[in-house]
Amino acid sequence: MRSDSPTLQAPKRIEVFGFDVAEISQIRRIRALAALGHQVHSFTMRRENMNKAFEPDWPNTHLFMTENENLKKRVAVVAKSIWKMRRYRKSLATADMIIARNLDMLAIACAARVISGAARTPIVYECLDINGALCRNDLKSRLMRAAERFLLRHVQLLVVSSPGFVREYFAPIQKYVGPTALWENKLAAGCHLPARPTQRPLVDRPLRIGWVGTIRCAPSLHILADLADRLGPKVEIRIHGVVHRHALPDFDDVVAARPSMTFRGGYAYPDDLTRVYEDCDIVWAQDLWQRGNNSDWLLPNRIYEASWAGCPSIALADTETGRRIEADDLGWVIPSGDGRALAELLSTLSPSAIQAKGQALLDRPETDFVQSYEEIETVVRQLCSQKKGSIS
């Protein structure tokens, strides 16, 4: 446990229901809870496209394989997982708290609580994204929203990674009025971070634009390709992370066709963060995968990682990401999502201005970009100390 962690009154038994055991933000959350001294066990799915070699370093029960964008299979594995929960009634009955990360896992967690007779165990619904299927007006989407509204009545806390999720979705659309907490996608408490850079050098070479993390956004790929076409050898676009090729089937062709674009492969989190962001002068921070809803509302982890490493961010002005970048002086914004707007911004930025912005980020305290133990422990302590009523 790190020296700045709060003193625990008593370790708690926490069950985490996760949609992919190898997903980075989930790994961060579980390790942070364990670093606080809690006894953490997870029930998780696994998806083939992410971090295939990863094996959890905490007690985990594998549920089933699932797939992105395959709703029928997801419904089937949710049903099978609920049936499987019968085997774990005794373990669940002794849990102090349950965390469910996404709607599928919330359905399993709520059913598991009933099956185990643990109706007084508090459930936290942690929402990292609003799935686009929840934002349409067709029958399937209306049914999904209705299911989520039903489940929300049985949770004790809604945790979101962006205030935009409550303001734009949970309050006006789902009419949720229960308690909420904000756990932003900052670097995680409990992580053994690499040495943070102290200086941002002034470089004499083509400007390097980074696209880092989960690489799944087709509009972003084409904006950066357009930028490469416009600026040619004046810019180098470095892509680091896990590519979701089901969402980007043309990724390899787009990159191969442009000498100034290179895919640098995956990286270890958090060990390689310094190396990855030192490879970039500016990072493209905007997610446009689900424009008009989730992408407009979210705050991605890359703005915190990049800022921690002294790398300024760029995003669209009319999104939650862009508003945070402007309000917190994390970089720059552009008025529209196209290569021309991005090229026009870059033409106004001198190497010294970029270096100065990056150095200003490095001069800020690490706690601006790293989640505190106390933020997590306060929620755990409050929920586990309250006497919860039964599920209706």
Short mmCIF file of C-alpha atoms in Angstrom, two decimals:
data_model
loop_
_atom_site.label_atom_id
_atom_site.label_comp_id
_atom_site.label_asym_id
_atom_site.label_seq_id
_atom_site.Cartn_x
_atom_site.Cartn_y
_atom_site.Cartn_z
CA MET A 1 0.00 0.00 0.00
CA ARG A 2 1.34 3.45 -0.88
CA SER A 3 2.23 5.83 1.95
CA ASP A 4 -0.39 8.38 0.90
CA SER A 5 -3.26 5.90 1.11
CA PRO A 6 -5.88 6.57 3.80
CA THR A 7 -6.03 4.43 6.91
CA LEU A 8 -8.60 1.69 6.56
CA GLN A 9 -11.01 0.95 9.38
CA ALA A 10 -11.26 -2.61 8.08
CA PRO A 11 -10.66 -4.20 4.67
CA LYS A 12 -13.82 -4.88 2.70
CA ARG A 13 -14.76 -7.76 0.44
CA ILE A 14 -15.51 -6.26 -2.95
CA GLU A 15 -16.89 -8.12 -5.96
CA VAL A 16 -16.24 -6.48 -9.33
CA PHE A 17 -18.29 -7.47 -12.38
CA GLY A 18 -16.29 -6.49 -15.48
CA PHE A 19 -16.93 -6.64 -19.21
CA ASP A 20 -13.34 -7.58 -20.14
CA VAL A 21 -10.72 -8.81 -17.70
CA ALA A 22 -7.96 -7.28 -19.86
CA GLU A 23 -9.48 -3.80 -20.25
CA ILE A 24 -7.04 -1.19 -18.95
CA SER A 25 -9.40 1.00 -16.91
CA GLN A 26 -10.78 -2.07 -15.19
CA ILE A 27 -7.30 -3.29 -14.32
CA ARG A 28 -6.57 0.16 -12.87
CA ARG A 29 -9.71 0.13 -10.74
CA ILE A 30 -9.16 -3.36 -9.31
CA ARG A 31 -5.50 -2.72 -8.54
CA ALA A 32 -6.38 0.54 -6.80
CA LEU A 33 -8.93 -1.23 -4.58
CA ALA A 34 -6.40 -3.96 -3.80
CA ALA A 35 -3.71 -1.38 -3.05
CA LEU A 36 -6.05 0.09 -0.45
CA GLY A 37 -6.04 -3.27 1.30
CA HIS A 38 -9.46 -4.52 0.23
CA GLN A 39 -10.12 -8.14 -0.70
CA VAL A 40 -11.11 -7.92 -4.34
CA HIS A 41 -12.52 -10.69 -6.52
CA SER A 42 -13.86 -10.23 -10.03
CA PHE A 43 -16.33 -11.94 -12.35
CA THR A 44 -15.32 -11.01 -15.88
CA MET A 45 -15.91 -11.61 -19.54
CA ARG A 46 -13.07 -11.62 -22.05
CA ARG A 47 -12.91 -10.20 -25.56
CA GLU A 48 -10.46 -11.41 -28.18
CA ASN A 49 -9.38 -8.01 -29.47
CA MET A 50 -7.84 -6.69 -26.27
CA ASN A 51 -4.61 -7.53 -24.50
CA LYS A 52 -4.89 -11.27 -25.23
CA ALA A 53 -1.92 -12.34 -23.15
CA PHE A 54 -3.05 -10.57 -19.98
CA GLU A 55 -3.74 -12.68 -16.91
CA PRO A 56 -5.16 -10.99 -13.80
CA ASP A 57 -2.96 -10.76 -10.73
CA TRP A 58 -5.99 -10.89 -8.41
CA PRO A 59 -8.62 -13.62 -7.80
CA ASN A 60 -10.87 -13.76 -10.87
CA THR A 61 -13.69 -15.96 -12.13
CA HIS A 62 -13.98 -16.14 -15.90
CA LEU A 63 -17.56 -16.02 -17.12
CA PHE A 64 -17.66 -16.29 -20.92
CA MET A 65 -16.08 -14.99 -24.10
CA THR A 66 -18.03 -12.14 -25.66
CA GLU A 67 -17.70 -9.90 -28.71
CA ASN A 68 -17.87 -6.23 -29.58
CA GLU A 69 -20.97 -5.09 -31.47
CA ASN A 70 -22.59 -8.54 -31.21
CA LEU A 71 -25.76 -7.85 -29.23
CA LYS A 72 -27.25 -11.33 -29.64
CA LYS A 73 -24.15 -12.99 -28.23
CA ARG A 74 -23.95 -10.46 -25.41
CA VAL A 75 -27.55 -11.17 -24.40
CA ALA A 76 -26.81 -14.89 -24.46
CA VAL A 77 -23.70 -14.63 -22.29
CA VAL A 78 -25.51 -12.37 -19.83
CA ALA A 79 -28.22 -15.02 -19.45
CA LYS A 80 -25.65 -17.81 -19.08
CA SER A 81 -23.66 -15.75 -16.58
CA ILE A 82 -26.74 -15.20 -14.43
CA TRP A 83 -27.34 -18.96 -14.41
CA LYS A 84 -23.67 -19.51 -13.50
CA MET A 85 -23.99 -17.23 -10.47
CA ARG A 86 -25.80 -20.03 -8.62
CA ARG A 87 -22.40 -21.60 -7.98
CA TYR A 88 -21.16 -18.52 -6.14
CA ARG A 89 -24.06 -17.78 -3.80
CA LYS A 90 -22.03 -18.20 -0.61
CA SER A 91 -19.20 -15.97 -1.79
CA LEU A 92 -21.54 -13.23 -2.97
CA ALA A 93 -23.56 -13.38 0.22
CA THR A 94 -20.52 -12.29 2.24
CA ALA A 95 -19.48 -9.40 -0.03
CA ASP A 96 -19.51 -5.90 1.48
CA MET A 97 -19.93 -4.17 -1.87
CA ILE A 98 -20.44 -4.93 -5.57
CA ILE A 99 -19.15 -2.83 -8.48
CA ALA A 100 -20.66 -3.43 -11.93
CA ARG A 101 -18.88 -1.90 -14.90
CA ASN A 102 -21.33 -1.41 -17.81
CA LEU A 103 -24.97 -2.34 -18.34
CA ASP A 104 -24.43 -6.03 -19.14
CA MET A 105 -22.50 -6.53 -15.93
CA LEU A 106 -25.05 -4.55 -13.92
CA ALA A 107 -27.76 -6.97 -15.04
CA ILE A 108 -25.62 -9.93 -13.94
CA ALA A 109 -24.69 -8.26 -10.65
CA CYS A 110 -28.28 -7.40 -9.72
CA ALA A 111 -29.43 -10.93 -10.52
CA ALA A 112 -26.49 -12.39 -8.57
CA ARG A 113 -27.41 -10.30 -5.54
CA VAL A 114 -30.94 -11.72 -5.60
CA ILE A 115 -29.75 -15.29 -6.18
CA SER A 116 -27.32 -15.10 -3.26
CA GLY A 117 -29.84 -13.53 -0.88
CA ALA A 118 -27.54 -10.53 -0.48
CA ALA A 119 -30.25 -7.93 -0.97
CA ARG A 120 -28.63 -5.52 1.48
CA THR A 121 -25.25 -5.49 -0.28
CA PRO A 122 -24.74 -2.12 -2.02
CA ILE A 123 -24.17 -2.07 -5.77
CA VAL A 124 -22.18 0.61 -7.57
CA TYR A 125 -22.95 1.05 -11.26
CA GLU A 126 -19.77 2.42 -12.81
CA CYS A 127 -20.43 3.90 -16.24
CA LEU A 128 -17.39 4.58 -18.41
CA ASP A 129 -19.28 5.08 -21.69
CA ILE A 130 -22.86 5.46 -22.86
CA ASN A 131 -23.26 2.76 -25.49
CA GLY A 132 -24.58 4.14 -28.76
CA ALA A 133 -27.31 1.48 -28.73
CA LEU A 134 -28.83 3.29 -25.75
CA CYS A 135 -29.10 6.59 -27.61
CA ARG A 136 -31.23 5.70 -30.61
CA ASN A 137 -35.02 5.77 -30.97
CA ASP A 138 -35.67 2.26 -32.28
CA LEU A 139 -37.42 -0.47 -30.32
CA LYS A 140 -34.20 -2.21 -29.28
CA SER A 141 -32.80 1.00 -27.81
CA ARG A 142 -36.02 1.80 -25.98
CA LEU A 143 -36.03 -1.67 -24.45
CA MET A 144 -32.39 -1.31 -23.38
CA ARG A 145 -33.08 2.06 -21.75
CA ALA A 146 -36.09 0.61 -19.97
CA ALA A 147 -33.95 -2.24 -18.64
CA GLU A 148 -31.31 0.23 -17.47
CA ARG A 149 -33.93 2.42 -15.74
CA PHE A 150 -35.23 -0.65 -13.91
CA LEU A 151 -31.73 -1.64 -12.78
CA LEU A 152 -30.86 1.93 -11.75
CA ARG A 153 -33.65 1.77 -9.18
CA HIS A 154 -31.72 -0.99 -7.44
CA VAL A 155 -28.24 0.55 -7.27
CA GLN A 156 -26.94 2.55 -4.35
CA LEU A 157 -24.55 4.74 -6.35
CA LEU A 158 -23.93 5.73 -9.95
CA VAL A 159 -20.26 6.43 -10.67
CA VAL A 160 -19.42 8.23 -13.92
CA SER A 161 -16.12 9.19 -15.52
CA SER A 162 -17.49 12.46 -16.93
CA PRO A 163 -20.07 14.94 -15.61
CA GLY A 164 -21.45 15.05 -19.15
CA PHE A 165 -22.92 11.57 -18.71
CA VAL A 166 -25.20 12.72 -15.89
CA ARG A 167 -25.98 16.11 -17.41
CA GLU A 168 -26.75 14.84 -20.93
CA TYR A 169 -28.03 11.30 -20.40
CA PHE A 170 -28.80 9.97 -16.93
CA ALA A 171 -30.67 13.03 -15.66
CA PRO A 172 -32.66 14.13 -18.75
CA ILE A 173 -33.15 10.79 -20.52
CA GLN A 174 -33.14 8.16 -17.77
CA LYS A 175 -34.60 10.53 -15.15
CA TYR A 176 -32.06 9.31 -12.61
CA VAL A 177 -32.14 11.31 -9.38
CA GLY A 178 -30.12 9.02 -7.12
CA PRO A 179 -26.65 9.61 -5.68
CA THR A 180 -23.69 10.00 -8.04
CA ALA A 181 -19.92 10.20 -7.79
CA LEU A 182 -17.32 11.32 -10.32
CA TRP A 183 -14.28 9.10 -10.83
CA GLU A 184 -12.50 10.61 -13.81
CA ASN A 185 -10.28 8.52 -16.08
CA LYS A 186 -7.15 9.79 -14.39
CA LEU A 187 -4.05 7.69 -13.90
CA ALA A 188 -5.00 5.23 -11.21
CA ALA A 189 -4.28 5.21 -7.54
CA GLY A 190 -2.33 2.05 -6.79
CA CYS A 191 -0.31 2.07 -10.02
CA HIS A 192 3.47 2.03 -9.80
CA LEU A 193 3.98 4.82 -12.27
CA PRO A 194 7.21 5.26 -14.21
CA ALA A 195 9.35 8.29 -13.49
CA ARG A 196 7.50 11.39 -14.61
CA PRO A 197 9.43 13.60 -17.04
CA THR A 198 10.69 16.87 -15.63
CA GLN A 199 11.61 18.73 -18.82
CA ARG A 200 9.88 19.10 -22.17
CA PRO A 201 12.62 19.61 -24.78
CA LEU A 202 12.47 22.09 -27.64
CA VAL A 203 12.87 19.94 -30.77
CA ASP A 204 14.07 20.72 -34.28
CA ARG A 205 12.28 18.14 -36.44
CA PRO A 206 8.82 17.57 -37.96
CA LEU A 207 5.97 17.96 -35.48
CA ARG A 208 4.84 14.65 -33.98
CA ILE A 209 1.12 14.11 -33.41
CA GLY A 210 0.26 11.15 -31.17
CA TRP A 211 -2.88 9.05 -31.18
CA VAL A 212 -2.62 6.91 -28.07
CA GLY A 213 -4.72 4.28 -26.30
CA THR A 214 -7.75 2.44 -27.64
CA ILE A 215 -7.62 2.95 -31.41
CA ARG A 216 -11.19 2.46 -32.63
CA CYS A 217 -12.40 5.81 -33.98
CA ALA A 218 -12.80 5.85 -37.78
CA PRO A 219 -13.36 9.63 -37.99
CA SER A 220 -10.14 10.24 -36.05
CA LEU A 221 -8.20 7.93 -38.36
CA HIS A 222 -9.42 9.82 -41.39
CA ILE A 223 -8.83 13.26 -39.83
CA LEU A 224 -5.23 12.29 -39.14
CA ALA A 225 -4.88 10.78 -42.62
CA ASP A 226 -6.21 14.03 -44.08
CA LEU A 227 -3.69 15.94 -41.98
CA ALA A 228 -0.91 13.71 -43.30
CA ASP A 229 -2.03 14.37 -46.88
CA ARG A 230 -2.10 18.12 -46.30
CA LEU A 231 1.18 18.53 -44.44
CA GLY A 232 3.22 15.61 -45.79
CA PRO A 233 6.75 15.50 -44.32
CA LYS A 234 6.06 18.51 -42.08
CA VAL A 235 4.27 16.21 -39.64
CA GLU A 236 4.76 12.73 -38.19
CA ILE A 237 1.71 10.90 -36.86
CA ARG A 238 2.62 8.27 -34.26
CA ILE A 239 -0.11 5.76 -33.30
CA HIS A 240 0.37 3.77 -30.09
CA GLY A 241 -2.13 1.31 -28.64
CA VAL A 242 -4.61 -1.46 -29.32
CA VAL A 243 -6.35 -1.26 -32.70
CA HIS A 244 -9.99 -2.40 -32.84
CA ARG A 245 -9.95 -3.68 -36.39
CA HIS A 246 -13.66 -4.53 -36.33
CA ALA A 247 -14.20 -0.76 -36.11
CA LEU A 248 -11.25 0.15 -38.38
CA PRO A 249 -11.10 -2.46 -41.15
CA ASP A 250 -9.06 -0.10 -43.35
CA PHE A 251 -6.54 0.85 -40.65
CA ASP A 252 -3.51 -0.92 -42.13
CA ASP A 253 -4.19 0.35 -45.64
CA VAL A 254 -4.68 3.95 -44.51
CA VAL A 255 -1.44 3.95 -42.53
CA ALA A 256 0.59 2.11 -45.17
CA ALA A 257 -0.43 4.63 -47.84
CA ARG A 258 1.07 7.57 -45.91
CA PRO A 259 4.80 7.70 -45.09
CA SER A 260 4.20 10.22 -42.33
CA MET A 261 1.85 7.84 -40.45
CA THR A 262 3.29 4.97 -38.41
CA PHE A 263 1.74 2.42 -36.09
CA ARG A 264 4.07 1.85 -33.15
CA GLY A 265 2.16 -1.09 -31.64
CA GLY A 266 0.81 -1.72 -28.17
CA TYR A 267 2.42 -0.70 -24.91
CA ALA A 268 2.45 -1.75 -21.27
CA TYR A 269 0.34 0.31 -18.89
CA PRO A 270 1.56 2.18 -16.93
CA ASP A 271 5.19 1.24 -17.48
CA ASP A 272 5.47 2.67 -20.99
CA LEU A 273 3.52 5.91 -20.52
CA THR A 274 6.61 8.10 -20.29
CA ARG A 275 8.16 6.49 -23.38
CA VAL A 276 4.96 6.72 -25.43
CA TYR A 277 4.16 10.35 -24.66
CA GLU A 278 7.78 11.46 -25.00
CA ASP A 279 7.46 10.12 -28.55
CA CYS A 280 4.79 12.79 -29.21
CA ASP A 281 4.75 16.59 -29.19
CA ILE A 282 0.94 16.88 -29.14
CA VAL A 283 -1.73 14.23 -28.72
CA TRP A 284 -5.00 13.94 -30.64
CA ALA A 285 -7.35 13.45 -27.68
CA GLN A 286 -10.79 13.52 -29.28
CA ASP A 287 -12.97 10.42 -29.57
CA LEU A 288 -15.45 10.81 -32.45
CA TRP A 289 -16.56 7.19 -32.60
CA GLN A 290 -20.08 8.00 -31.35
CA ARG A 291 -20.49 11.66 -32.30
CA GLY A 292 -23.71 13.24 -31.08
CA ASN A 293 -23.79 11.30 -27.82
CA ASN A 294 -21.05 9.35 -26.01
CA SER A 295 -18.12 10.94 -27.84
CA ASP A 296 -19.47 14.41 -27.08
CA TRP A 297 -19.89 13.63 -23.38
CA LEU A 298 -16.84 11.60 -22.34
CA LEU A 299 -13.49 12.58 -20.82
CA PRO A 300 -10.87 10.12 -22.16
CA ASN A 301 -7.98 8.86 -20.10
CA ARG A 302 -5.49 10.14 -22.69
CA ILE A 303 -5.97 13.79 -21.62
CA TYR A 304 -4.80 12.89 -18.09
CA GLU A 305 -1.98 10.60 -19.24
CA ALA A 306 -0.72 13.10 -21.79
CA SER A 307 -0.91 16.00 -19.35
CA TRP A 308 0.92 14.01 -16.67
CA ALA A 309 3.70 13.38 -19.23
CA GLY A 310 3.81 17.00 -20.41
CA CYS A 311 2.15 16.43 -23.78
CA PRO A 312 -0.57 18.97 -24.74
CA SER A 313 -3.89 17.70 -26.12
CA ILE A 314 -6.10 18.73 -29.05
CA ALA A 315 -9.86 18.14 -29.26
CA LEU A 316 -13.06 19.63 -30.65
CA ALA A 317 -14.32 22.79 -28.97
CA ASP A 318 -17.96 21.67 -28.68
CA THR A 319 -17.28 18.42 -26.76
CA GLU A 320 -16.78 17.70 -23.07
CA THR A 321 -13.17 16.82 -23.88
CA GLY A 322 -12.59 20.13 -25.65
CA ARG A 323 -14.26 22.12 -22.88
CA ARG A 324 -12.06 20.45 -20.26
CA ILE A 325 -8.92 21.09 -22.32
CA GLU A 326 -9.79 24.78 -22.62
CA ALA A 327 -10.93 25.22 -19.01
CA ASP A 328 -7.91 23.43 -17.55
CA ASP A 329 -5.35 24.76 -20.08
CA LEU A 330 -4.37 21.26 -21.21
CA GLY A 331 -3.81 22.16 -24.86
CA TRP A 332 -5.86 23.54 -27.76
CA VAL A 333 -9.21 23.03 -29.47
CA ILE A 334 -10.40 23.19 -33.07
CA PRO A 335 -13.87 24.23 -34.28
CA SER A 336 -14.57 21.22 -36.51
CA GLY A 337 -13.51 17.62 -36.91
CA ASP A 338 -11.52 17.66 -40.13
CA GLY A 339 -7.93 17.67 -41.27
CA ARG A 340 -8.13 21.24 -42.51
CA ALA A 341 -9.10 22.65 -39.11
CA LEU A 342 -6.34 20.64 -37.47
CA ALA A 343 -3.77 21.78 -40.05
CA GLU A 344 -4.82 25.41 -39.57
CA LEU A 345 -4.34 25.16 -35.82
CA LEU A 346 -0.93 23.54 -36.15
CA SER A 347 0.18 26.29 -38.54
CA THR A 348 -0.34 28.82 -35.73
CA LEU A 349 1.67 26.89 -33.13
CA SER A 350 5.41 27.43 -32.96
CA PRO A 351 7.70 24.75 -31.52
CA SER A 352 8.41 27.05 -28.58
CA ALA A 353 4.68 27.51 -27.86
CA ILE A 354 4.15 23.73 -27.86
CA GLN A 355 7.20 23.21 -25.65
CA ALA A 356 6.05 25.91 -23.22
CA LYS A 357 2.57 24.40 -22.94
CA GLY A 358 4.04 20.98 -22.28
CA GLN A 359 6.45 22.30 -19.67
CA ALA A 360 3.60 24.11 -17.90
CA LEU A 361 1.82 20.76 -17.60
CA LEU A 362 4.92 19.12 -16.15
CA ASP A 363 5.26 21.92 -13.64
CA ARG A 364 1.79 21.17 -12.25
CA PRO A 365 1.44 18.72 -9.35
CA GLU A 366 1.04 15.07 -10.26
CA THR A 367 -2.20 14.98 -8.24
CA ASP A 368 -3.90 17.05 -10.96
CA PHE A 369 -3.79 14.00 -13.22
CA VAL A 370 -3.61 10.98 -10.86
CA GLN A 371 -6.65 9.76 -8.96
CA SER A 372 -6.25 9.85 -5.20
CA TYR A 373 -6.75 6.89 -2.91
CA GLU A 374 -9.06 9.02 -0.77
CA GLU A 375 -11.44 9.59 -3.68
CA ILE A 376 -12.01 5.84 -4.00
CA GLU A 377 -11.91 5.01 -0.31
CA THR A 378 -14.48 7.67 0.58
CA VAL A 379 -17.03 5.94 -1.66
CA VAL A 380 -16.18 2.48 -0.31
CA ARG A 381 -16.36 3.67 3.28
CA GLN A 382 -19.68 5.47 2.86
CA LEU A 383 -21.42 2.65 1.03
CA CYS A 384 -20.20 -0.13 3.27
CA SER A 385 -21.09 1.75 6.45
CA GLN A 386 -24.68 2.43 5.45
CA LYS A 387 -27.42 -0.03 6.17
CA LYS A 388 -29.03 -0.79 2.82
CA GLY A 389 -32.64 -1.71 2.27
CA SER A 390 -33.80 -4.77 0.38
CA ILE A 391 -34.36 -4.93 -3.34
CA SER A 392 -37.99 -4.29 -4.20
#
